[in-house]
CSV table of C-alpha atoms and ligand atoms in Angstrom, one decimal:
chain,number,residue,atom,x,y,z
H,1,MET,CA,70.2,96.1,-9.8
H,2,LEU,CA,69.4,93.4,-7.4
H,3,ASP,CA,71.5,90.2,-8.1
H,4,ARG,CA,69.7,87.4,-8.5
H,5,PRO,CA,71.0,84.3,-8.3
H,6,ASP,CA,70.9,82.8,-11.3
H,7,VAL,CA,68.0,79.6,-10.6
H,8,ALA,CA,65.5,78.2,-12.3
H,9,ALA,CA,62.2,78.2,-10.5
H,10,ALA,CA,60.9,74.3,-8.9
H,11,PRO,CA,58.0,72.8,-11.4
H,12,PHE,CA,54.8,73.4,-10.4
H,13,ARG,CA,53.7,70.4,-8.2
H,14,PRO,CA,50.4,70.0,-6.8
H,15,ALA,CA,48.9,68.6,-3.9
H,16,ALA,CA,48.8,64.8,-3.2
H,17,ARG,CA,44.9,64.8,-2.8
H,18,ILE,CA,44.0,66.8,-6.1
H,19,ALA,CA,47.3,64.7,-8.3
H,20,ASP,CA,45.1,62.1,-9.9
H,21,ILE,CA,42.0,64.4,-10.1
H,22,GLY,CA,40.9,65.9,-13.5
H,23,VAL,CA,39.0,68.3,-14.8
H,24,SER,CA,36.0,67.0,-15.6
H,25,GLU,CA,35.6,65.1,-18.8
H,26,ILE,CA,32.0,66.6,-19.5
H,27,LEU,CA,33.9,70.0,-19.2
H,28,GLN,CA,36.5,68.7,-21.6
H,29,ILE,CA,34.1,68.0,-24.4
H,30,GLY,CA,32.3,71.3,-23.5
H,31,ALA,CA,35.7,72.9,-24.3
H,32,ARG,CA,36.8,70.7,-27.7
H,33,ALA,CA,32.9,71.6,-29.0
H,34,ALA,CA,33.4,75.5,-28.3
H,35,ALA,CA,36.9,75.7,-30.2
H,36,MET,CA,35.3,73.9,-33.3
H,37,ARG,CA,32.5,76.5,-33.0
H,38,ARG,CA,34.9,79.3,-32.7
H,39,GLU,CA,36.3,77.2,-35.9
H,40,GLY,CA,33.4,78.0,-37.6
H,41,HIS,CA,31.6,74.2,-37.2
H,42,ASP,CA,27.7,74.3,-36.3
H,43,VAL,CA,28.2,72.1,-33.3
H,44,ILE,CA,25.4,70.9,-31.1
H,45,VAL,CA,26.0,70.5,-27.5
H,46,LEU,CA,24.0,68.4,-25.8
H,47,GLY,CA,26.9,67.8,-22.8
H,48,ALA,CA,25.2,70.7,-20.2
H,49,GLY,CA,23.4,69.5,-17.1
H,50,GLU,CA,21.9,72.8,-16.7
H,51,PRO,CA,17.5,73.5,-18.1
H,52,ASP,CA,18.0,75.6,-21.3
H,53,PHE,CA,14.6,78.0,-18.8
H,54,ASP,CA,15.8,81.4,-17.7
H,55,THR,CA,15.4,81.9,-14.0
H,56,PRO,CA,11.4,82.7,-13.0
H,57,ASP,CA,11.1,86.7,-13.7
H,58,THR,CA,9.6,86.6,-9.5
H,59,VAL,CA,12.8,85.4,-8.6
H,60,LYS,CA,15.2,87.8,-10.4
H,61,ASP,CA,12.3,90.4,-9.2
H,62,ALA,CA,13.4,89.2,-5.1
H,63,ALA,CA,17.1,89.9,-5.9
H,64,LEU,CA,16.0,92.7,-7.2
H,65,ARG,CA,15.0,94.2,-3.9
H,66,ALA,CA,17.4,92.5,-1.7
H,67,MET,CA,20.2,94.1,-3.2
H,68,GLN,CA,17.7,98.0,-2.9
H,69,ARG,CA,17.1,97.0,0.7
H,70,GLY,CA,21.4,96.3,1.0
H,71,GLU,CA,21.1,92.9,1.7
H,72,THR,CA,24.7,93.0,0.7
H,73,ARG,CA,26.3,92.3,3.6
H,74,TYR,CA,27.8,88.9,4.9
H,75,THR,CA,24.7,86.7,5.6
H,76,ALA,CA,24.9,84.1,9.1
H,77,LEU,CA,27.5,81.4,7.7
H,78,ASP,CA,25.5,78.7,6.4
H,79,GLY,CA,22.2,80.7,5.2
H,80,SER,CA,20.0,83.2,6.5
H,81,PRO,CA,17.5,82.7,9.2
H,82,ALA,CA,15.0,83.6,6.4
H,83,MET,CA,16.7,81.0,4.0
H,84,LYS,CA,16.5,78.3,6.3
H,85,GLU,CA,13.1,79.1,7.1
H,86,ALA,CA,12.2,79.2,3.7
H,87,VAL,CA,14.1,75.6,3.6
H,88,GLN,CA,12.6,73.9,6.4
H,89,GLU,CA,8.7,75.3,4.6
H,90,LYS,CA,9.9,73.5,1.5
H,91,PHE,CA,11.1,70.4,3.7
H,92,ARG,CA,7.4,70.2,5.3
H,93,ARG,CA,5.6,71.3,1.7
H,94,ASP,CA,7.2,68.4,-0.7
H,95,ASN,CA,8.7,66.1,1.6
H,96,GLY,CA,6.4,66.2,5.2
H,97,LEU,CA,9.9,66.0,7.2
H,98,ASP,CA,10.2,68.5,10.1
H,99,PHE,CA,13.3,70.4,10.4
H,100,SER,CA,14.5,72.9,13.2
H,101,ALA,CA,17.3,76.1,12.0
H,102,GLY,CA,20.0,74.0,13.4
H,103,GLU,CA,19.4,71.1,11.5
H,104,VAL,CA,19.1,72.5,8.3
H,105,SER,CA,23.0,73.9,6.0
H,106,VAL,CA,22.8,76.4,3.3
H,107,ALA,CA,26.3,76.5,0.8
H,108,SER,CA,27.0,77.9,-2.5
H,109,GLY,CA,25.2,74.7,-4.9
H,110,ALA,CA,24.4,71.4,-4.1
H,111,LYS,CA,27.8,70.6,-5.3
H,112,GLN,CA,28.9,72.4,-1.6
H,113,VAL,CA,27.0,70.6,0.5
H,114,ILE,CA,28.1,67.7,-0.7
H,115,PHE,CA,32.0,69.0,-0.5
H,116,ASN,CA,31.0,70.0,3.1
H,117,ALA,CA,29.7,66.7,4.6
H,118,PHE,CA,32.9,63.9,3.0
H,119,MET,CA,35.5,66.9,4.2
H,120,ALA,CA,33.8,67.2,7.4
H,121,THR,CA,33.8,63.3,7.8
H,122,LEU,CA,35.8,61.0,5.7
H,123,ASP,CA,39.4,60.0,7.5
H,124,PRO,CA,41.8,58.5,5.2
H,125,GLY,CA,40.3,54.6,4.6
H,126,ASP,CA,37.3,55.9,4.9
H,127,GLU,CA,34.5,54.5,2.1
H,128,VAL,CA,31.8,55.5,0.9
H,129,ILE,CA,29.3,53.5,-1.5
H,130,VAL,CA,28.9,54.9,-5.0
H,131,PRO,CA,26.5,53.1,-7.1
H,132,THR,CA,27.5,53.5,-10.7
H,133,PRO,CA,26.8,54.8,-13.7
H,134,TYR,CA,27.5,58.1,-11.3
H,135,TRP,CA,27.6,61.6,-11.1
H,136,THR,CA,31.6,61.8,-11.7
H,137,SER,CA,31.9,64.6,-9.0
H,138,TYR,CA,30.8,62.3,-6.0
H,139,ALA,CA,34.2,60.3,-5.9
H,140,ASP,CA,36.6,63.2,-6.9
H,141,ILE,CA,34.7,64.9,-4.1
H,142,ILE,CA,35.4,61.7,-1.6
H,143,ARG,CA,38.7,61.2,-2.5
H,144,ILE,CA,40.3,64.9,-2.5
H,145,ALA,CA,38.5,64.5,0.9
H,146,GLY,CA,40.7,61.9,1.6
H,147,GLY,CA,38.1,59.0,1.5
H,148,VAL,CA,37.4,55.8,-0.6
H,149,PRO,CA,34.5,55.8,-3.1
H,150,VAL,CA,33.7,52.1,-3.5
H,151,LEU,CA,32.1,52.3,-7.1
H,152,VAL,CA,29.3,49.2,-6.5
H,153,ALA,CA,28.1,48.5,-10.9
H,154,CYS,CA,24.3,48.7,-11.5
H,155,ASP,CA,23.0,47.0,-14.4
H,156,ALA,CA,21.1,48.2,-16.8
H,157,ALA,CA,18.4,45.7,-16.9
H,158,ASN,CA,17.5,46.6,-13.1
H,159,GLY,CA,16.6,50.5,-14.1
H,160,PHE,CA,20.6,50.9,-13.2
H,161,ARG,CA,19.3,50.9,-9.5
H,162,LEU,CA,21.5,49.5,-6.6
H,163,THR,CA,20.3,46.3,-5.4
H,164,ALA,CA,19.7,45.5,-1.5
H,165,ALA,CA,22.5,42.5,-2.6
H,166,GLN,CA,24.8,44.6,-3.7
H,167,LEU,CA,24.5,46.9,-1.5
H,168,GLU,CA,25.1,44.1,1.1
H,169,ARG,CA,28.1,42.8,-0.2
H,170,ALA,CA,29.8,46.7,-0.4
H,171,ILE,CA,29.3,47.3,3.2
H,172,THR,CA,32.6,47.2,5.3
H,173,PRO,CA,33.3,48.8,9.2
H,174,ALA,CA,34.9,50.9,6.7
H,175,THR,CA,31.8,52.4,5.5
H,176,ARG,CA,31.0,55.9,6.0
H,177,TRP,CA,28.0,56.6,3.8
H,178,LEU,CA,25.9,55.5,1.3
H,179,MET,CA,25.8,57.8,-1.1
H,180,LEU,CA,22.4,58.0,-3.4
H,181,ASN,CA,20.9,60.0,-6.8
H,182,SER,CA,17.0,60.0,-7.8
H,183,PRO,CA,16.0,60.5,-10.0
H,184,SER,CA,19.9,59.8,-11.2
H,185,ASN,CA,22.3,61.7,-13.1
H,186,PRO,CA,23.2,60.8,-15.6
H,187,THR,CA,20.7,57.8,-15.9
H,188,GLY,CA,17.3,59.5,-15.2
H,189,ALA,CA,16.6,56.4,-13.2
H,190,ALA,CA,14.4,57.2,-10.2
H,191,TYR,CA,14.0,55.0,-6.7
H,192,SER,CA,10.3,54.4,-6.4
H,193,GLU,CA,9.2,53.9,-2.5
H,194,ALA,CA,9.1,50.0,-3.2
H,195,ASP,CA,13.2,50.4,-4.9
H,196,TYR,CA,13.7,51.9,-1.4
H,197,ARG,CA,12.6,49.7,0.6
H,198,PRO,CA,14.7,46.6,0.5
H,199,LEU,CA,18.1,49.2,0.7
H,200,LEU,CA,16.9,51.2,3.4
H,201,ASP,CA,16.0,47.7,5.2
H,202,VAL,CA,19.6,46.7,5.1
H,203,LEU,CA,21.2,50.6,6.2
H,204,VAL,CA,19.0,49.8,9.3
H,205,LYS,CA,21.0,46.9,10.2
H,206,HIS,CA,24.4,48.7,9.9
H,207,PRO,CA,24.3,51.8,11.5
H,208,HIS,CA,27.9,52.8,10.8
H,209,VAL,CA,26.2,53.5,7.5
H,210,TRP,CA,25.4,57.1,6.6
H,211,LEU,CA,23.1,57.7,4.0
H,212,LEU,CA,23.8,61.1,1.7
H,213,ALA,CA,20.7,61.5,-0.4
H,214,ASP,CA,20.8,63.6,-3.8
H,215,ASP,CA,17.3,65.0,-4.3
H,216,ILE,CA,18.2,67.8,-6.6
H,217,TYR,CA,16.4,66.1,-9.9
H,218,GLU,CA,13.5,66.1,-7.2
H,219,HIS,CA,11.0,68.3,-9.0
H,220,ILE,CA,12.2,66.8,-12.9
H,221,VAL,CA,9.8,63.5,-13.1
H,222,TYR,CA,7.4,62.0,-15.5
H,223,ASP,CA,4.8,59.8,-15.7
H,224,GLY,CA,3.0,60.2,-12.7
H,225,PHE,CA,6.5,58.9,-11.1
H,226,ARG,CA,5.7,59.8,-7.5
H,227,PHE,CA,9.3,61.2,-5.7
H,228,VAL,CA,10.0,60.1,-2.2
H,229,THR,CA,13.5,60.9,0.0
H,230,PRO,CA,14.7,58.2,1.9
H,231,VAL,CA,14.5,59.8,5.2
H,232,ALA,CA,10.7,60.0,4.7
H,233,LEU,CA,10.3,56.3,4.7
H,234,GLU,CA,12.6,55.8,7.4
H,235,PRO,CA,12.3,57.6,10.3
H,236,ALA,CA,15.3,56.0,11.9
H,237,LEU,CA,17.4,57.0,9.5
H,238,ARG,CA,16.7,60.3,10.5
H,239,GLU,CA,20.2,60.6,12.7
H,240,ARG,CA,22.3,59.3,9.7
H,241,THR,CA,21.1,61.0,6.5
H,242,LEU,CA,22.2,64.1,5.0
H,243,THR,CA,19.1,64.8,2.4
H,244,VAL,CA,20.5,67.4,-0.3
H,245,ASN,CA,18.7,69.1,-3.0
H,246,GLY,CA,19.1,73.0,-4.5
H,247,VAL,CA,17.6,75.4,-6.7
H,248,SER,CA,19.6,75.1,-9.6
H,249,LYS,CA,17.9,72.2,-11.4
H,250,ALA,CA,14.7,72.6,-10.5
H,251,TYR,CA,14.5,76.3,-10.7
H,252,ALA,CA,16.6,77.1,-13.3
H,253,MET,CA,19.3,78.8,-11.4
H,254,THR,CA,22.4,77.0,-11.7
H,255,GLY,CA,24.3,80.2,-12.0
H,256,TRP,CA,23.0,81.7,-8.6
H,257,ARG,CA,24.7,78.8,-6.7
H,258,ILE,CA,22.2,78.1,-4.3
H,259,GLY,CA,22.2,74.5,-2.5
H,260,TYR,CA,20.8,73.3,1.0
H,261,GLY,CA,20.8,70.4,3.4
H,262,ALA,CA,19.1,68.7,6.4
H,263,GLY,CA,20.8,66.1,8.8
H,264,PRO,CA,21.8,65.8,12.1
H,265,ALA,CA,22.8,69.0,13.7
H,266,ALA,CA,26.4,67.3,15.1
H,267,LEU,CA,26.9,66.7,11.0
H,268,ILE,CA,25.4,70.2,10.2
H,269,ARG,CA,27.6,71.7,12.9
H,270,ALA,CA,31.0,70.4,11.5
H,271,MET,CA,29.7,71.0,7.9
H,272,ALA,CA,29.8,74.6,8.5
H,273,VAL,CA,33.1,74.7,10.2
H,274,VAL,CA,34.5,73.2,6.4
H,275,GLN,CA,32.6,76.6,5.3
H,276,SER,CA,33.3,79.0,7.3
H,277,GLN,CA,36.7,78.3,6.0
H,278,SER,CA,36.2,78.6,2.2
H,279,THR,CA,33.6,80.3,1.3
H,280,SER,CA,32.1,81.5,4.3
H,281,ASN,CA,28.0,82.4,3.3
H,282,PRO,CA,26.8,81.9,-0.3
H,283,SER,CA,25.3,84.9,-1.6
H,284,SER,CA,23.3,87.0,0.2
H,285,ILE,CA,21.7,87.7,-3.3
H,286,SER,CA,20.9,84.5,-4.2
H,287,GLN,CA,20.1,83.3,-1.0
H,288,ALA,CA,17.2,86.1,-1.4
H,289,ALA,CA,16.3,84.6,-4.8
H,290,ALA,CA,16.0,81.0,-3.4
H,291,ILE,CA,13.4,82.1,-0.9
H,292,GLU,CA,11.6,83.1,-3.5
H,293,ALA,CA,12.1,79.7,-5.7
H,294,LEU,CA,11.3,78.0,-2.5
H,295,THR,CA,8.3,79.6,-1.1
H,296,GLY,CA,6.7,81.9,-4.0
H,297,PRO,CA,4.0,80.2,-6.8
H,298,GLN,CA,5.5,76.8,-7.8
H,299,ASP,CA,3.2,76.7,-10.6
H,300,TYR,CA,5.9,76.3,-13.2
H,301,LEU,CA,7.1,73.2,-12.2
H,302,ASP,CA,4.3,71.4,-14.0
H,303,GLU,CA,4.2,73.3,-16.6
H,304,ARG,CA,8.6,72.8,-17.5
H,305,ARG,CA,8.5,69.3,-16.9
H,306,ASP,CA,6.2,68.6,-19.0
H,307,SER,CA,7.6,70.1,-21.8
H,308,PHE,CA,10.9,68.4,-20.3
H,309,ARG,CA,8.7,65.4,-20.9
H,310,VAL,CA,7.8,66.1,-24.7
H,311,ARG,CA,12.0,66.0,-25.5
H,312,ARG,CA,12.4,63.1,-23.1
H,313,ASP,CA,10.5,61.3,-25.9
H,314,LEU,CA,11.3,62.6,-28.6
H,315,VAL,CA,15.3,61.8,-28.0
H,316,VAL,CA,14.3,58.2,-26.7
H,317,ASP,CA,11.9,57.2,-29.6
H,318,GLY,CA,14.6,59.1,-31.9
H,319,LEU,CA,17.8,57.2,-30.5
H,320,ASN,CA,15.8,54.0,-30.8
H,321,GLY,CA,14.7,53.8,-33.8
H,322,ILE,CA,18.6,53.9,-34.4
H,323,ASP,CA,20.1,50.4,-35.2
H,324,GLY,CA,22.9,49.6,-32.4
H,325,ILE,CA,21.1,52.3,-30.2
H,326,ASP,CA,19.3,51.0,-27.4
H,327,CYS,CA,17.9,53.3,-24.9
H,328,PRO,CA,15.5,53.2,-21.8
H,329,ARG,CA,13.0,55.7,-20.8
H,330,PRO,CA,14.5,57.9,-17.8
H,331,GLN,CA,11.9,58.2,-15.1
H,332,GLY,CA,13.6,61.9,-14.2
H,333,ALA,CA,15.9,64.4,-14.9
H,334,PHE,CA,16.8,65.7,-18.0
H,335,TYR,CA,18.8,62.5,-19.6
H,336,THR,CA,19.1,60.1,-21.7
H,337,PHE,CA,21.4,57.0,-21.0
H,338,ALA,CA,21.2,54.8,-24.1
H,339,SER,CA,23.3,52.2,-24.7
H,340,CYS,CA,26.2,51.9,-28.0
H,341,ALA,CA,26.8,48.5,-27.5
H,342,GLY,CA,25.9,48.0,-30.8
H,343,MET,CA,28.3,50.3,-32.4
H,344,LEU,CA,31.3,48.9,-31.4
H,345,GLY,CA,33.6,47.3,-33.8
H,346,ARG,CA,31.8,48.9,-36.8
H,347,ALA,CA,34.3,51.0,-38.6
H,348,THR,CA,33.8,55.1,-39.5
H,349,PRO,CA,34.4,56.2,-43.6
H,350,ARG,CA,37.4,56.4,-42.2
H,351,GLY,CA,38.5,53.4,-41.4
H,352,ARG,CA,38.9,53.9,-37.7
H,353,LYS,CA,37.4,51.0,-36.3
H,354,ILE,CA,35.2,52.2,-32.9
H,355,GLU,CA,36.4,50.6,-30.0
H,356,THR,CA,35.0,52.0,-27.0
H,357,ASP,CA,32.0,54.7,-26.1
H,358,GLY,CA,34.7,57.5,-26.5
H,359,ASP,CA,35.6,56.6,-29.9
H,360,PHE,CA,32.0,57.0,-30.5
H,361,CYS,CA,31.0,59.9,-29.0
H,362,ALA,CA,34.5,60.8,-30.7
H,363,TYR,CA,33.2,60.4,-33.7
H,364,LEU,CA,29.7,61.6,-33.4
H,365,LEU,CA,31.6,65.5,-32.4
H,366,ASP,CA,33.7,65.0,-36.0
H,367,ALA,CA,31.1,63.4,-37.9
H,368,ALA,CA,27.9,64.6,-37.0
H,369,LYS,CA,29.0,67.9,-35.5
H,370,VAL,CA,26.8,66.5,-32.2
H,371,ALA,CA,28.5,66.7,-28.8
H,372,VAL,CA,27.5,64.1,-26.4
H,373,VAL,CA,29.2,62.1,-23.2
H,374,PRO,CA,30.7,58.7,-23.2
H,375,GLY,CA,29.4,56.7,-20.4
H,376,SER,CA,33.3,56.1,-19.2
H,377,ALA,CA,32.6,59.5,-18.2
H,378,PHE,CA,30.5,58.2,-15.5
H,379,GLY,CA,31.9,55.0,-15.2
H,380,ALA,CA,29.7,52.8,-16.7
H,381,SER,CA,30.4,51.2,-20.7
H,382,PRO,CA,29.3,51.3,-23.2
H,383,PHE,CA,27.0,54.3,-22.8
H,384,PHE,CA,26.8,57.7,-23.8
H,385,ARG,CA,24.6,60.4,-21.6
H,386,ILE,CA,22.4,63.1,-23.8
H,387,SER,CA,21.3,65.8,-21.6
H,388,TYR,CA,18.0,67.4,-23.4
H,389,ALA,CA,17.4,70.6,-21.9
H,390,THR,CA,18.1,72.3,-25.1
H,391,SER,CA,15.0,72.9,-27.7
H,392,GLN,CA,13.0,70.6,-29.5
H,393,GLU,CA,14.2,71.9,-32.7
H,394,GLU,CA,18.3,71.4,-31.9
H,395,LEU,CA,17.2,68.1,-30.3
H,396,ARG,CA,15.6,66.6,-34.1
H,397,GLU,CA,18.3,68.2,-36.1
H,398,ALA,CA,20.9,66.5,-33.5
H,399,LEU,CA,19.0,63.1,-34.1
H,400,ALA,CA,19.0,63.6,-37.6
H,401,ARG,CA,23.1,64.0,-37.9
H,402,ILE,CA,23.4,61.3,-35.4
H,403,ALA,CA,21.3,58.5,-37.4
H,404,VAL,CA,23.3,59.7,-40.3
H,405,ALA,CA,26.4,59.0,-38.8
H,406,CYS,CA,25.3,55.6,-37.4
H,407,ALA,CA,24.5,54.6,-41.4
H,408,ALA,CA,28.1,55.5,-42.3
H,409,LEU,CA,29.6,53.5,-39.8
H,410,ALA,CA,30.3,50.0,-41.6
H,411,ALA,CA,29.3,46.9,-39.6
W,501,PMP,N1,23.9,67.0,-7.9
W,501,PMP,C1,24.0,66.0,-9.4
W,501,PMP,C2,23.4,64.9,-9.1
W,501,PMP,C3,24.3,67.0,-9.9
W,501,PMP,O1,23.9,66.6,-11.2
W,501,PMP,C4,24.4,68.4,-9.8
W,501,PMP,C5,24.6,69.8,-11.1
W,501,PMP,N2,25.2,68.8,-12.3
W,501,PMP,C6,24.5,68.8,-8.2
W,501,PMP,C7,24.5,67.9,-7.5
W,501,PMP,C8,24.9,70.0,-8.5
W,501,PMP,O2,24.4,71.1,-8.7
W,501,PMP,P1,24.7,72.7,-7.8
W,501,PMP,O3,25.9,72.6,-7.2
W,501,PMP,O4,24.4,73.2,-9.2
W,501,PMP,O5,23.2,73.0,-6.8
């Protein structure tokens, strides 16, 4: 027997760079809802940010063929030549933008593209302007990369959009990036050409500020809204913009993990350095599938968009029929972001006072068995986000339950 010294193992100590970063509130709510389901409760989860459609068969077939051809090895680090060509074609067709292969980066999801960009560019103290409400990962990725997220609260009255005056005030000599996301997670708000113009004019005046445009919900827009991406509007920003997109949302491919970005070659090369020492190339099979998604038939996008629009209207109208809830009609994505200000101060049947949007969402989960995400998870209160990427039947049931639970609250 080896003589082991009788000393306790040192307690686990996380690195400072992640010590303050929690698991996302959205995932926590999902876990709580899953636990309730295991206990036998019939919980409706309107939390997840993914389409309920399946990946199109043409796309799955492309993946099968790739496997059969033996495309099962490492590919070029930040995207195979064929994948980069597909991305180039996508930008030409959808956005009127010409990028060279060296200006394109492909990664395991848009999230990794954003992660690579911030890891490749942020030094301690560097600031990134993030309009709120925002997809929480932006701020956490910025922090992990050593940067400082500068959160700028956007007004519901202005459609949750950043104004030029707000942007101007937020820019400092330490600003490296402005982060924009249109259509937005969590609000569904989108920037039209006219909405972007004043912001782009401010950026033109501040050449040290780069722009990261997260266009992942590009294809999910309603009522004739014309999607535009910032560099297509302002060529002067071409040398300092990273345009990010991916196949997760438009093509219902969240599990395949393919995202891409296009921007200046020097940035793309720096991002490849980060990727080369983390994941290497994105899955070869998934790249083959994504090529088919981006270059194959696009007609199902319209059908799916129409289906999402019907569900958006169902949810917006249903929520606005509830006293104390105010829900704007979003231009895109598959989320509603409603105010629950009218619920604050009310008391639950068990005598608990609703003081925050977190309390309201906890009450809905408990009383209505409906899981939604509080605005606090996106840096804006008192609101709650519903992801309506689920069946109309389930949405109707959820709305009915929410209405009953809200009616049971005492003023
Ligand atoms: N950006 C936004 C705004 C998102 O909502 C998401 C997914 N929730 C992503 C990026 C990341 O998508 P993926 O990594 O699946 O491409």
